[in-house]
Short mmCIF file of C-alpha atoms and ligand atoms in Angstrom, two decimals:
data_model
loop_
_atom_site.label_atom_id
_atom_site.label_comp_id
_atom_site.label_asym_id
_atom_site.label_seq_id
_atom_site.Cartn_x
_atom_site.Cartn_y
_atom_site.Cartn_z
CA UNK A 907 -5.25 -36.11 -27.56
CA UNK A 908 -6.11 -33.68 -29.89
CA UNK A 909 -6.54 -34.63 -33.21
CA UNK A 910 -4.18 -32.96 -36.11
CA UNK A 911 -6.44 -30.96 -38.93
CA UNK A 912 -4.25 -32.89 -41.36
CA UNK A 913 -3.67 -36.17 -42.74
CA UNK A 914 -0.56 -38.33 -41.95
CA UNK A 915 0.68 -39.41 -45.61
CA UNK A 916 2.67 -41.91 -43.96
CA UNK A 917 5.85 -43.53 -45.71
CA UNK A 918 3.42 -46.52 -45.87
CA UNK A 919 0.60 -44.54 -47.84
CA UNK A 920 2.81 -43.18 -50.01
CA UNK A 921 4.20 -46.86 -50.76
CA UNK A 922 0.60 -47.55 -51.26
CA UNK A 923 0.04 -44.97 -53.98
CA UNK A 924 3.44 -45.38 -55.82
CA UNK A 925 5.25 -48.47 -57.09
CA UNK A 926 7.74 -50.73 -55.07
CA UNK A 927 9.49 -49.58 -51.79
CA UNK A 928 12.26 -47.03 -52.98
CA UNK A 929 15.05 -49.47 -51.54
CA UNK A 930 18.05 -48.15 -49.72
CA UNK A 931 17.63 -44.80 -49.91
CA UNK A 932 20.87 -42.12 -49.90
CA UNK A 933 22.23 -41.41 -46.43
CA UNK A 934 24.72 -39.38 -46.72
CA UNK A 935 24.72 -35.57 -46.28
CA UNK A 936 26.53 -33.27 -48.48
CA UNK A 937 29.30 -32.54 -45.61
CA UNK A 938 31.17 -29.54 -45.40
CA UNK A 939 34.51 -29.14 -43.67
CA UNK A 940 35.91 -25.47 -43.40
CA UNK A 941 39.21 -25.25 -45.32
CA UNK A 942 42.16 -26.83 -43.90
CA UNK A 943 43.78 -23.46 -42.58
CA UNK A 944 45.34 -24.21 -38.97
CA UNK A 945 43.77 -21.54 -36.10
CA UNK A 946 40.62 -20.41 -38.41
CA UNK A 947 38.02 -22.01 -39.91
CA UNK A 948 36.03 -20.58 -42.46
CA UNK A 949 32.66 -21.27 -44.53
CA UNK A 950 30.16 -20.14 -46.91
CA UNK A 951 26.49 -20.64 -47.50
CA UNK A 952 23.93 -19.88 -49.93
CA UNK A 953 20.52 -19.23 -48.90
CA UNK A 954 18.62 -19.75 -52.36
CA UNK A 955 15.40 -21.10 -53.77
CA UNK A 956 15.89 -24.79 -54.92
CA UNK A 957 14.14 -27.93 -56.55
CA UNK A 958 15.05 -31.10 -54.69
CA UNK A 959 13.98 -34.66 -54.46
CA UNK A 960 12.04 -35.12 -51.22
CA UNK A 961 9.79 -38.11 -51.33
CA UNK A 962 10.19 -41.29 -52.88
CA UNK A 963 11.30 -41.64 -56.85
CA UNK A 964 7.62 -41.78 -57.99
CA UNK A 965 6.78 -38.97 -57.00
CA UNK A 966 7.53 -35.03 -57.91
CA UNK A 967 10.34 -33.21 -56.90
CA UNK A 968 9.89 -30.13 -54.47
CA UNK A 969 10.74 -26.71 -54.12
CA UNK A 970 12.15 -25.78 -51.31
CA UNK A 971 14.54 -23.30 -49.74
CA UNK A 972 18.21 -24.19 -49.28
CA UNK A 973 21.59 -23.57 -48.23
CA UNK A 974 23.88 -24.54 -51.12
CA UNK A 975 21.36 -26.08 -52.66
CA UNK A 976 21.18 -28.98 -49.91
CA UNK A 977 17.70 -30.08 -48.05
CA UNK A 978 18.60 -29.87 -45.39
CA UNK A 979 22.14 -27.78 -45.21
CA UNK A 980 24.90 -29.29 -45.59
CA UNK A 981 26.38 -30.96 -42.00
CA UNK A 982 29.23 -28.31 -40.95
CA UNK A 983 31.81 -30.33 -39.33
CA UNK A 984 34.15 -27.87 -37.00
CA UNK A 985 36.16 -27.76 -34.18
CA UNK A 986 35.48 -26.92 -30.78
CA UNK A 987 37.67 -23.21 -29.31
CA UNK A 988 38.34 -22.06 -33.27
CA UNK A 989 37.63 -19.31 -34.61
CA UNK A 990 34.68 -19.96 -36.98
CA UNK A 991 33.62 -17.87 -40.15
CA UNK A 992 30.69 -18.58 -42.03
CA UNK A 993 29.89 -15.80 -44.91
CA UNK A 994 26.20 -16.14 -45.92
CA UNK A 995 24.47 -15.31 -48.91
CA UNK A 996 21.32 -13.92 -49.62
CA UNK A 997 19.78 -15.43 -52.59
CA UNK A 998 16.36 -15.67 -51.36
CA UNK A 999 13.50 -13.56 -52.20
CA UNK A 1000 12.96 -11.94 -48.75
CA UNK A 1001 15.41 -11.12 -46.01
CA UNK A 1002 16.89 -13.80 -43.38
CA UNK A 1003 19.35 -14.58 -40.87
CA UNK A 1004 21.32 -17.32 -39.32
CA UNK A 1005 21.01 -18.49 -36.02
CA UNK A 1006 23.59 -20.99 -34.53
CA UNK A 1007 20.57 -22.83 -32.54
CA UNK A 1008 22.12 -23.52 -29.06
CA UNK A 1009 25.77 -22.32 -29.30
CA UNK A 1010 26.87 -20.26 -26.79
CA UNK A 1011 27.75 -17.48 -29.17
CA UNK A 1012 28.40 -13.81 -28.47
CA UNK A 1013 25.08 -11.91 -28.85
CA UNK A 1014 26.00 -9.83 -31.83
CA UNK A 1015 26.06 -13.41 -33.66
CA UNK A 1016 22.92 -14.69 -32.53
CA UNK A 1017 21.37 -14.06 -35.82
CA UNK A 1018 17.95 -12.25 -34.23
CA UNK A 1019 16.37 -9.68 -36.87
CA UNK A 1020 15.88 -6.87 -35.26
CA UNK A 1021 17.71 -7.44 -31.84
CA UNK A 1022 20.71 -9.21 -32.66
CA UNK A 1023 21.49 -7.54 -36.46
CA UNK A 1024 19.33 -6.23 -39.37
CA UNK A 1025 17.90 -9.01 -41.64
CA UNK A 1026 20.14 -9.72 -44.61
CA UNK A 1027 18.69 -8.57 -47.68
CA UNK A 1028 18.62 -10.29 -50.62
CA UNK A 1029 21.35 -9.93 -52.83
CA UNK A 1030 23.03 -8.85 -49.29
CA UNK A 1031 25.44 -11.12 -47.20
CA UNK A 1032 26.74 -11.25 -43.40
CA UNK A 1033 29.26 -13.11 -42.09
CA UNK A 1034 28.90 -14.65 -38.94
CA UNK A 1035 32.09 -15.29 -36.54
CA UNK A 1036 32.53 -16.68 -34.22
CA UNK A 1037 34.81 -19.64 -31.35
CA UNK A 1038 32.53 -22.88 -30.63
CA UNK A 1039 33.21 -23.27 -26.91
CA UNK A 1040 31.09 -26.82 -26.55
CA UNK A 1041 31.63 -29.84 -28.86
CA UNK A 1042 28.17 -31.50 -29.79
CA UNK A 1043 25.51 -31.31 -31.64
CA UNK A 1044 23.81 -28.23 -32.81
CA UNK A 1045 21.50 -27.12 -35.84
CA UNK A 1046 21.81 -23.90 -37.39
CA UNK A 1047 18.45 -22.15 -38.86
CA UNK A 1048 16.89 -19.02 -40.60
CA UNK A 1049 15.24 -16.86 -37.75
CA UNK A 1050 13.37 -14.43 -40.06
CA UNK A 1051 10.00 -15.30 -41.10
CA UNK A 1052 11.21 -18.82 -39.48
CA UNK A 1053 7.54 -19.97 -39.85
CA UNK A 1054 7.82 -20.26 -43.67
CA UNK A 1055 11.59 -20.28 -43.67
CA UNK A 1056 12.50 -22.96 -41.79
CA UNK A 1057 9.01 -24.79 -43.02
CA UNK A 1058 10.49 -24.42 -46.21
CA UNK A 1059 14.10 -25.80 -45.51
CA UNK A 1060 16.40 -23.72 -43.93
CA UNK A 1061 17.91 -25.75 -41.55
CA UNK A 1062 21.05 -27.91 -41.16
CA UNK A 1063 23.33 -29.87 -38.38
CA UNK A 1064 26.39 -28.00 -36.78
CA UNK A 1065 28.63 -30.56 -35.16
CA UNK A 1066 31.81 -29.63 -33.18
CA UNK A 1067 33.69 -32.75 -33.02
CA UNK A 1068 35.09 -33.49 -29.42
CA UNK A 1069 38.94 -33.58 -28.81
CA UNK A 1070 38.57 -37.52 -27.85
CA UNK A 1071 35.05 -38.89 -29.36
CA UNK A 1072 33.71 -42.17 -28.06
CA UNK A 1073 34.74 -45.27 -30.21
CA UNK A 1074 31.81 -46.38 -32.66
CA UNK A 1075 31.63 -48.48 -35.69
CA UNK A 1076 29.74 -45.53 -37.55
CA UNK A 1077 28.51 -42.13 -37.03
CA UNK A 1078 24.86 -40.98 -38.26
CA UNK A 1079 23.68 -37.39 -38.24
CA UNK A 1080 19.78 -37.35 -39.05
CA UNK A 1081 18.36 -34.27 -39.74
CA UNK A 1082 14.99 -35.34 -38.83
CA UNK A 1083 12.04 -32.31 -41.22
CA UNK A 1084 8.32 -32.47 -41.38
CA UNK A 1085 6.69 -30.99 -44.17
CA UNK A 1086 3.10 -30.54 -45.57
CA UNK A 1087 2.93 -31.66 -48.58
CA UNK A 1088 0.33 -31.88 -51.59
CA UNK A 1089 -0.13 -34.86 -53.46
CA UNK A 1090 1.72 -32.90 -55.96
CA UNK A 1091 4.74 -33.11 -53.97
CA UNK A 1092 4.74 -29.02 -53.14
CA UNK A 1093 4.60 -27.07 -50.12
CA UNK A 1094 1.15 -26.66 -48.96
CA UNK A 1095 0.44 -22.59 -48.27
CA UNK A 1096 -1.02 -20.97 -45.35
CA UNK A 1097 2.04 -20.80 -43.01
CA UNK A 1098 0.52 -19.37 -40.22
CA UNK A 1099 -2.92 -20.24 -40.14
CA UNK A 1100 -5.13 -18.79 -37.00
CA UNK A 1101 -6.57 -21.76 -35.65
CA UNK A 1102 -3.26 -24.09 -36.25
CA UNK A 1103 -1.38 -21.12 -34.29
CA UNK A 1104 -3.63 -21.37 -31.20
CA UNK A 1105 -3.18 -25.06 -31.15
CA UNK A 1106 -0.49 -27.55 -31.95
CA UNK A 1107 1.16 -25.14 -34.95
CA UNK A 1108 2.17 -26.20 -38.68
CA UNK A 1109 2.40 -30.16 -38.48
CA UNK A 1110 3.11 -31.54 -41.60
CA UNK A 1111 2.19 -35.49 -43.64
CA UNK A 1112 5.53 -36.15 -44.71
CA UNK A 1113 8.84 -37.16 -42.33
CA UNK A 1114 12.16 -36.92 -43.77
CA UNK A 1115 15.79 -37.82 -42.84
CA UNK A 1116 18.00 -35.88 -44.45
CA UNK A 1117 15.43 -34.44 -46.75
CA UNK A 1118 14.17 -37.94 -47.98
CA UNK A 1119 11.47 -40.09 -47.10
CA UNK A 1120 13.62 -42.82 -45.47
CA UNK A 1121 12.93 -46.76 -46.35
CA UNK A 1122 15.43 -48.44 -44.95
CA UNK A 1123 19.08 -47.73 -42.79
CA UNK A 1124 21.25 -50.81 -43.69
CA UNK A 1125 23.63 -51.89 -40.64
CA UNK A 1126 26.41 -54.39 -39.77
CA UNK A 1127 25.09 -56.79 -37.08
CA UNK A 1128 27.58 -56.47 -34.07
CA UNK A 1129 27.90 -52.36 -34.83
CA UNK A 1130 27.91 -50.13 -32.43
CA UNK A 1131 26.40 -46.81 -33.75
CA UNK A 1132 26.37 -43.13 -32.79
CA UNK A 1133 23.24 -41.54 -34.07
CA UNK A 1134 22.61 -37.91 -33.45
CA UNK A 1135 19.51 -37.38 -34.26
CA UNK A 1136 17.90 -33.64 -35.05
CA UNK A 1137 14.31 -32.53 -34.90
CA UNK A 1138 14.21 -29.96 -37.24
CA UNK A 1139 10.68 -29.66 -37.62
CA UNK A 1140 8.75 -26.46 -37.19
CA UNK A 1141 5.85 -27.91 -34.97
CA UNK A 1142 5.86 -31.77 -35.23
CA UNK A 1143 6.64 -33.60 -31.79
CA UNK A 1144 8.30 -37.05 -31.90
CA UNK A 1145 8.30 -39.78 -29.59
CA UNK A 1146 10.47 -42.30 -31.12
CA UNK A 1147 10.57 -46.30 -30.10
CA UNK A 1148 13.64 -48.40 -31.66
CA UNK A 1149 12.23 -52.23 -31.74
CA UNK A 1150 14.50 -54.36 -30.65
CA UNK A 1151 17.01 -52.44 -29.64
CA UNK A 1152 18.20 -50.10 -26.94
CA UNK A 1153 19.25 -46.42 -27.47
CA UNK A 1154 21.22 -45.27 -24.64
CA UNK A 1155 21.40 -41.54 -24.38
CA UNK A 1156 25.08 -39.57 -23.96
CA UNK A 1157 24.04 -35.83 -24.83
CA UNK A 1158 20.88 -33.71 -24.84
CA UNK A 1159 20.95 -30.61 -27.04
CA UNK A 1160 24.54 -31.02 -27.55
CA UNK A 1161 25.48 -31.46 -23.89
CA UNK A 1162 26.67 -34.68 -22.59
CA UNK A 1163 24.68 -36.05 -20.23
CA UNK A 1164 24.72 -39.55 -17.52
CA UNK A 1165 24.56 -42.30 -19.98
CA UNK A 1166 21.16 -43.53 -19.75
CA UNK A 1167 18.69 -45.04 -21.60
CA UNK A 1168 15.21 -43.12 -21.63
CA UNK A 1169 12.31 -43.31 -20.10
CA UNK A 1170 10.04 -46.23 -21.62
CA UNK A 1171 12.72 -46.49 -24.00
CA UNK A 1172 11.25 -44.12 -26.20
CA UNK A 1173 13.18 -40.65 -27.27
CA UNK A 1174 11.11 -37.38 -26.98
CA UNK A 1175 12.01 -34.68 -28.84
CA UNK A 1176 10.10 -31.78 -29.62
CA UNK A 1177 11.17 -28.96 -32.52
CA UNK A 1178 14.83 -27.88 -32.19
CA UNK A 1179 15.91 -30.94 -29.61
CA UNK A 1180 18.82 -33.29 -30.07
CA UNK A 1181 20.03 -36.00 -28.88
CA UNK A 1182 22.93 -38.44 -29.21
CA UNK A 1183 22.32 -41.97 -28.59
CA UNK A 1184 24.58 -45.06 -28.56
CA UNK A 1185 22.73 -48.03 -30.41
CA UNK A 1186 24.28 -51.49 -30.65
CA UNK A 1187 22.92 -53.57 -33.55
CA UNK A 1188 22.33 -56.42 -31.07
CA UNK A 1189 19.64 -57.94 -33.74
CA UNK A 1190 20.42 -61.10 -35.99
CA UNK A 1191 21.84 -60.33 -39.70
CA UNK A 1192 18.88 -60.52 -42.03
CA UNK A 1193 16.68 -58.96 -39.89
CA UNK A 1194 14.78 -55.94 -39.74
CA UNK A 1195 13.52 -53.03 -37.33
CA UNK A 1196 11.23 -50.51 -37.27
CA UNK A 1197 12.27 -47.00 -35.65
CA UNK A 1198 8.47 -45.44 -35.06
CA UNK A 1199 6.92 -42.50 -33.95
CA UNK A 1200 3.45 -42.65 -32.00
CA UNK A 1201 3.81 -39.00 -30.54
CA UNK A 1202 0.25 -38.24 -31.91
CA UNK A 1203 -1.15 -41.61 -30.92
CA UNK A 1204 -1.40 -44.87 -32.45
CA UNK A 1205 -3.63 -43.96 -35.37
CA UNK A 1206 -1.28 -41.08 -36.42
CA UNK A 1207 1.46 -43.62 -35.72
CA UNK A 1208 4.24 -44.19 -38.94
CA UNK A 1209 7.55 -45.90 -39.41
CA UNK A 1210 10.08 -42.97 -39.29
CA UNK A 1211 12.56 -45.40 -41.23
CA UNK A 1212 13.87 -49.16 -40.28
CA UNK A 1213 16.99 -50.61 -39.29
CA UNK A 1214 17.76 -53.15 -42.35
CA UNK A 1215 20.27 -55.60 -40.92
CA UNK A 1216 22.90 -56.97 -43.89
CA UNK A 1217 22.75 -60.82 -43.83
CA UNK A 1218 26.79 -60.88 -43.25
CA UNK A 1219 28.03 -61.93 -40.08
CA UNK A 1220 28.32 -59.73 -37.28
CA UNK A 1221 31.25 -57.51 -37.36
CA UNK A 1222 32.25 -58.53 -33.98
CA UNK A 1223 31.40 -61.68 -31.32
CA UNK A 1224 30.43 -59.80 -28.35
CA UNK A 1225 28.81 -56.11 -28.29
CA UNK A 1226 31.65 -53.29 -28.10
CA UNK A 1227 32.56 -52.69 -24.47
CA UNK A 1228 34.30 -49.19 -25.11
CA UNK A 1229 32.98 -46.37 -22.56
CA UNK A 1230 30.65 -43.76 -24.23
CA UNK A 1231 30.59 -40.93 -21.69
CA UNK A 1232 31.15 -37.76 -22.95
CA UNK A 1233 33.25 -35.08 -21.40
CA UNK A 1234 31.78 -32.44 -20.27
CA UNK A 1235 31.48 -28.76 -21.73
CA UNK A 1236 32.67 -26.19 -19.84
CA UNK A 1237 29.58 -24.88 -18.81
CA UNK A 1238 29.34 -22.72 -15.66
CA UNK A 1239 27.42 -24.59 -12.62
CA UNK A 1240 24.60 -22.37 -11.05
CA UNK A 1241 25.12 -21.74 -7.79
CA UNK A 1242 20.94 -22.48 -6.26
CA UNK A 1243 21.83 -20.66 -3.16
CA UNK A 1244 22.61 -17.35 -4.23
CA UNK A 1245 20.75 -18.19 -7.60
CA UNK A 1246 17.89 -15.08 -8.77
CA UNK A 1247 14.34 -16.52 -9.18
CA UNK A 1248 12.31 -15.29 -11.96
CA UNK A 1249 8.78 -16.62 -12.75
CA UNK A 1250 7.37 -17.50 -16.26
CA UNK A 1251 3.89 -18.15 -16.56
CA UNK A 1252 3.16 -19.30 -20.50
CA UNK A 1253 -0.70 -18.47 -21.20
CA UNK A 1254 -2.95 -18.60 -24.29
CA UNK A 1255 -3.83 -21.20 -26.59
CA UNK A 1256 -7.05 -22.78 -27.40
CA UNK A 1257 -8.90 -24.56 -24.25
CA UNK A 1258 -7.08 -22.90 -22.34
CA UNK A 1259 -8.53 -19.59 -19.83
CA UNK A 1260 -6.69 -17.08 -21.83
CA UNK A 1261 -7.10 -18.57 -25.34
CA UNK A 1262 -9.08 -17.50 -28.24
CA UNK A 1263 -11.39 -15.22 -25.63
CA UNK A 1264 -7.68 -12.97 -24.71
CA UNK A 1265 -9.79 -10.19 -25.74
CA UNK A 1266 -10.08 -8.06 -28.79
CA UNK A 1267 -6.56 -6.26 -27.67
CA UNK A 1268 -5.12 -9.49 -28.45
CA UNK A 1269 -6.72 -10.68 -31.77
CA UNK A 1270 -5.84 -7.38 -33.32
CA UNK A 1271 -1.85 -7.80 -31.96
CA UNK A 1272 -2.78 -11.30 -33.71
CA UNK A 1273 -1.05 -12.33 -30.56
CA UNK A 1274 -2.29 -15.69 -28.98
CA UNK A 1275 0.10 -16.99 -26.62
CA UNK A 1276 1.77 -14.73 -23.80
CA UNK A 1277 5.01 -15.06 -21.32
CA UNK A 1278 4.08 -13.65 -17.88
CA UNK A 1279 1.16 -11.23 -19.94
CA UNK A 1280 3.36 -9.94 -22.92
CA UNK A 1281 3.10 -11.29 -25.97
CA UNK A 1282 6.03 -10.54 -28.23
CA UNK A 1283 5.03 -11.50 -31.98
CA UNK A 1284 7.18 -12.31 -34.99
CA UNK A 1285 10.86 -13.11 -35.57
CA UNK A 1286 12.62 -10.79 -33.01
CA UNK A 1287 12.04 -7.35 -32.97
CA UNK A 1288 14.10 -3.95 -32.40
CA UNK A 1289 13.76 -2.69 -28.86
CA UNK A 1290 11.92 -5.17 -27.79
CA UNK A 1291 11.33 -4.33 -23.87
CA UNK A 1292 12.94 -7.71 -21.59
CA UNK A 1293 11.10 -9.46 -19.75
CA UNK A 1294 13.74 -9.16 -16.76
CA UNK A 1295 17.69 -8.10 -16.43
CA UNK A 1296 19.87 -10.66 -15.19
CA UNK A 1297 23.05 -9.40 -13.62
CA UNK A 1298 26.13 -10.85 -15.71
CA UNK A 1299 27.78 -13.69 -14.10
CA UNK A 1300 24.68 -14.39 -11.44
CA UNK A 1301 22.82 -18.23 -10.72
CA UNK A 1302 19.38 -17.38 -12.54
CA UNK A 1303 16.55 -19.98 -11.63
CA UNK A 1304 13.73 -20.09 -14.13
CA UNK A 1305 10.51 -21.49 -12.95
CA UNK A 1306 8.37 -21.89 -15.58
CA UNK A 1307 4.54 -22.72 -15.88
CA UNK A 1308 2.77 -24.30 -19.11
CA UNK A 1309 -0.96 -22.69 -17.96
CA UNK A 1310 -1.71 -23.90 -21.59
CA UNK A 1311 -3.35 -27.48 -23.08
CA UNK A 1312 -0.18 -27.64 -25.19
CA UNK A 1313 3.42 -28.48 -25.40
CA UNK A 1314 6.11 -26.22 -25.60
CA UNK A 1315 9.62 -26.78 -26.11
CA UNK A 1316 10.73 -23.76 -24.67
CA UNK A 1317 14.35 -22.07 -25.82
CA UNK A 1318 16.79 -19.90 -24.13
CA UNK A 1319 19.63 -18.55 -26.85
CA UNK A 1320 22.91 -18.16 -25.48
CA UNK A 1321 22.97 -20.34 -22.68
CA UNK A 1322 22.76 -24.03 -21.62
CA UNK A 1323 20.74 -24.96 -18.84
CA UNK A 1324 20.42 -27.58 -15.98
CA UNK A 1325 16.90 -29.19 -15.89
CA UNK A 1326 16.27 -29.13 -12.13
CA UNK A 1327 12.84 -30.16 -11.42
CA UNK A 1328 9.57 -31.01 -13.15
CA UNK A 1329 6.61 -30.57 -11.49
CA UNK A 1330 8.17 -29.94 -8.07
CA UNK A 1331 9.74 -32.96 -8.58
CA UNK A 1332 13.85 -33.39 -9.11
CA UNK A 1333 14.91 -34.68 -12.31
CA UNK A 1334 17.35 -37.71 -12.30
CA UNK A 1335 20.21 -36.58 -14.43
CA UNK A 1336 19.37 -32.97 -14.12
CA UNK A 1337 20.76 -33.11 -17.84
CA UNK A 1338 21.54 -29.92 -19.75
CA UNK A 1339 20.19 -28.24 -22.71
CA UNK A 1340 18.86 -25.35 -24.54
CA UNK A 1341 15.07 -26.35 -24.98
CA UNK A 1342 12.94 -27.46 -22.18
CA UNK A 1343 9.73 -29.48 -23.26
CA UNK A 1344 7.10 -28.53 -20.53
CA UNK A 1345 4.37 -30.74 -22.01
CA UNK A 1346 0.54 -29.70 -20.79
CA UNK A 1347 -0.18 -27.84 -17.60
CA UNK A 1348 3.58 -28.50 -16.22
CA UNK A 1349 5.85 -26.93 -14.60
CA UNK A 1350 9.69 -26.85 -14.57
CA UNK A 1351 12.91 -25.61 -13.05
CA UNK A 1352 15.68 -24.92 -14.97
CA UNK A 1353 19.27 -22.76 -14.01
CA UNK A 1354 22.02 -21.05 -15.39
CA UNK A 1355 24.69 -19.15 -15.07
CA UNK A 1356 24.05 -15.93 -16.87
CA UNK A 1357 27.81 -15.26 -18.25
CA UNK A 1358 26.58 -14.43 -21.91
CA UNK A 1359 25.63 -10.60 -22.24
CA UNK A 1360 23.43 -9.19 -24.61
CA UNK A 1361 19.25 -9.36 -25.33
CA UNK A 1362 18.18 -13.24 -25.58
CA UNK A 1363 15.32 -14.63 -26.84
CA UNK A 1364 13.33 -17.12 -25.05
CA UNK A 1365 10.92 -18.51 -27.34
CA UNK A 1366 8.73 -21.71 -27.91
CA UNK A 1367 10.16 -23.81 -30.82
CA UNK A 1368 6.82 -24.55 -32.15
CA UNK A 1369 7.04 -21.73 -34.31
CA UNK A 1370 3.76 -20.96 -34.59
CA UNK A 1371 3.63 -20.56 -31.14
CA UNK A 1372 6.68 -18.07 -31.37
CA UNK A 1373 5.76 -16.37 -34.42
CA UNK A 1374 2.27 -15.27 -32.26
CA UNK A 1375 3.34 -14.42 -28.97
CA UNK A 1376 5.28 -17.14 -26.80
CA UNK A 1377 8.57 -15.23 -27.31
CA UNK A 1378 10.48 -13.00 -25.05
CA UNK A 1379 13.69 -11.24 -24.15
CA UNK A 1380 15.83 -11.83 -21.36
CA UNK A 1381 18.51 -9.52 -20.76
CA UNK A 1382 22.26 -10.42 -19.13
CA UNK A 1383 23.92 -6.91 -18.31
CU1 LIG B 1202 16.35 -22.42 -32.72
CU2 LIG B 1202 15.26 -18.76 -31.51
O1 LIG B 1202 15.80 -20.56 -32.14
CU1 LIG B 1203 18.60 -20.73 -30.32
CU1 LIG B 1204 4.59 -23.69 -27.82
#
């Protein structure tokens, strides 16, 4: 395990530096519901510099950048097959987009500078439109300069509710953000460092839920809880364990999946990954539970936040037996026989044969990762060449191979995908999603259907990684 440049100022330093524990801290999201207009549903956001309350009361305030003056965004609750609407603003002080992270959108509302639409400007606004075909859970996100943008905020949950959701007690969205903080509660600078680039990216000393450094999540003993959780984090990995309890998994990146719970019982998520998961508060009233996160080994280990049982009674006898299968999406099932095969070899990275040695070529493209020998740098770029052409409508098998030392959750926009196999081996649930996480020198299998046209990126959602070269286009004509 490689060791992070930084610090972790875990919730537990910072307790150590500033008075008592900052008791139950606010879980709620600013929610926004489009205007109750039958057959449309409309929004608007403000992209805007902002000064918000981060880390525990002791400490400064931060500024960060924010739609509507939220960190993160506030949740957009909407409906699956309406028309959508959301005008944005442009009250930054550099261009940006919007990108509707894993909904199957139509291309011109992808929100890629360059290949999808120009950059708003600032003072400029665009107004994105368009039907939600899946119900789930989705995040929305700048995609220009995402490095610093997103670093600095610009993220939020999309939900589209489902026609007939599971019963629960209660319903969590966590919009899970890692930032890099100074002990003056700002933003560290240097976004895009070099060495960071060619190695794990950006990870930060400071984990929030909703945009605060999380204490405590008081629950009902006897509750049955949906908690979608959303790792909105620009390079930080998380590998969460619940003590004591059980999280059984009903969607991956918004798409249901074969209730299950997951391996070891911990949740891995890299940047950009959801998932849903049914937890019963099984635990005694009065107790408490900590959800942690040893992703980066034990000594880089934290409490993300703990499950603070109410000393009450339980709110029922015997543990909720409703079903919590999801219906399905209508996605498209690839067809393997007649499927096309494309390769994608991901290269670069330090320790790694390509590396830091690609070559002078390379350091001056200040490119250091590459997809099948291109390295595509930046946000998204105009006329960017694709890496293949799918024909529209045709079974498209990707195999992909991490040649690097380091993770990569890799994206596709536009599509879900079926997780066949991992290192030539099949995958249980063959669940679907939108970001595969091929950890060290593996290999993977996914397939789609290729019914969305247009230019897509494929990117890693470390976006350092992106930002210097593990991005490409794949085209659907
Ligand atoms: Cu979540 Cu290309 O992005
Ligand atoms: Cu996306
Ligand atoms: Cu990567």
């Amino acid at each position: 395990m490689v060791r992070l440049p930084v610090p972790v100022l875990s919730r537990r330093r910072f307790a150590q530096f500033g008075a008592a524990a900052c008791g139950l801290a606010v879980l709620g999201r600013p929610a926004r519901a489009p205007a109750a207009e039958p057959g449309a549903q409309s929004i608007k956001l403000r992209a805007a510099p902002t000064r918000v309350r981060l880390l525990p009361d002791e400490f400064p305030e931060t500024d960060v950048w924010t739609y509507d003056g939220a960190e993160p965004g506030p949740t957009l609750h909407v409906q699956q097959n309406v028309p959508l609407s959301v005008a944005v603003e442009n009250a930054l002080p550099e261009a940006t987009t919007v990108h509707w992270h894993g909904v199957r959108v139509p291309n011109a509302m992808d929100g890629v500078p360059g290949l999808t639409q120009p950059a708003i400007k600032p003072g400029e606004a665009f107004t994105y439109a368009f039907t939600p075909p899946d119900a789930g859970t989705f995040l929305y996100h700048s995609h220009a300069d995402s490095l610093a943008q997103v670093g600095r905020g610009l993220a939020g949950a999309l939900i589209v509710g489902e026609a007939a959701p599971p019963k629960v007690d209660r319903e969590l969205v966590w919009v899970v953000q890692d930032w890099r903080l100074t002990p003056n509660g700002s933003i560290a600078p240097g976004f895009g460092n070099r060495m960071e680039a060619a190695m794990s990216g950006r990870v930060g000393n400071t984990v929030t839920i909703n945009g605060r450094v999380t204490d405590a999540i008081p629950v009902r003993a006897g509750a049955r809880v949906r908690l979608r959780i959303i790792n909105a984090a620009t390079g930080r990995l998380m590998r969460l364990a619940f003590a004591g309890h059980q999280p059984v998994v009903i969607a991956r990146d918004g798409q249901p999946c074969d209730p299950h719970e997951p391996a070891d019982g911990r949740l891995l998520l890299g940047p950009a990954m959801r998932a849903d998961i049914m937890l019963d508060m099984a635990a005694e009233p009065g107790s408490r539970h900590a959800i942690t996160d040893d992703f980066y080994g034990d000594e880089l280990a934290y409490a993300l936040t703990e499950l603070v049982y109410d000393p009450g009674p339980p709110v029922r006898a015997h543990a909720l037996d409703a079903p919590v299968r999801l219906r399905p999406n209508p996605l498209a099932e690839p067809d393997l026989a007649s499927a096309v095969r494309h390769d994608i070899a991901i290269a670069g990275g330090m320790m790694s044969g390509m590396g830091m040695m690609g070559g002078m070529g390379m350091m001056r493209r200040r490119a250091t990762w590459a997809i099948n020998g291109v390295s595509m740098t930046g946000d998204g770029q105009k006329d960017m060449p694709p890496l293949f052409t799918i024909p529209r409508g045709r079974s498209c098998v990707l195999a992909l191979n991490n040649e690097t030392a380091w993770w990569h959750p890799m994206h596709l926009h536009g599509h879900s995908f079926r997780v066949l196999m991992r290192n030539g081996v099949g995958v249980p649930h063959r669940e679907w999603g939108d970001t595969v996480l091929l950890a060290p020198r593996e290999r993977a299998e996914i397939a789609f259907v290729a019914d969305n046209p247009g230019d897509w990126m494929f990117h890693c959602h470390v976006t350092d990684h992106q930002m210097t070269g593990l991005m490409g286009v794949i085209r659907v004509a």
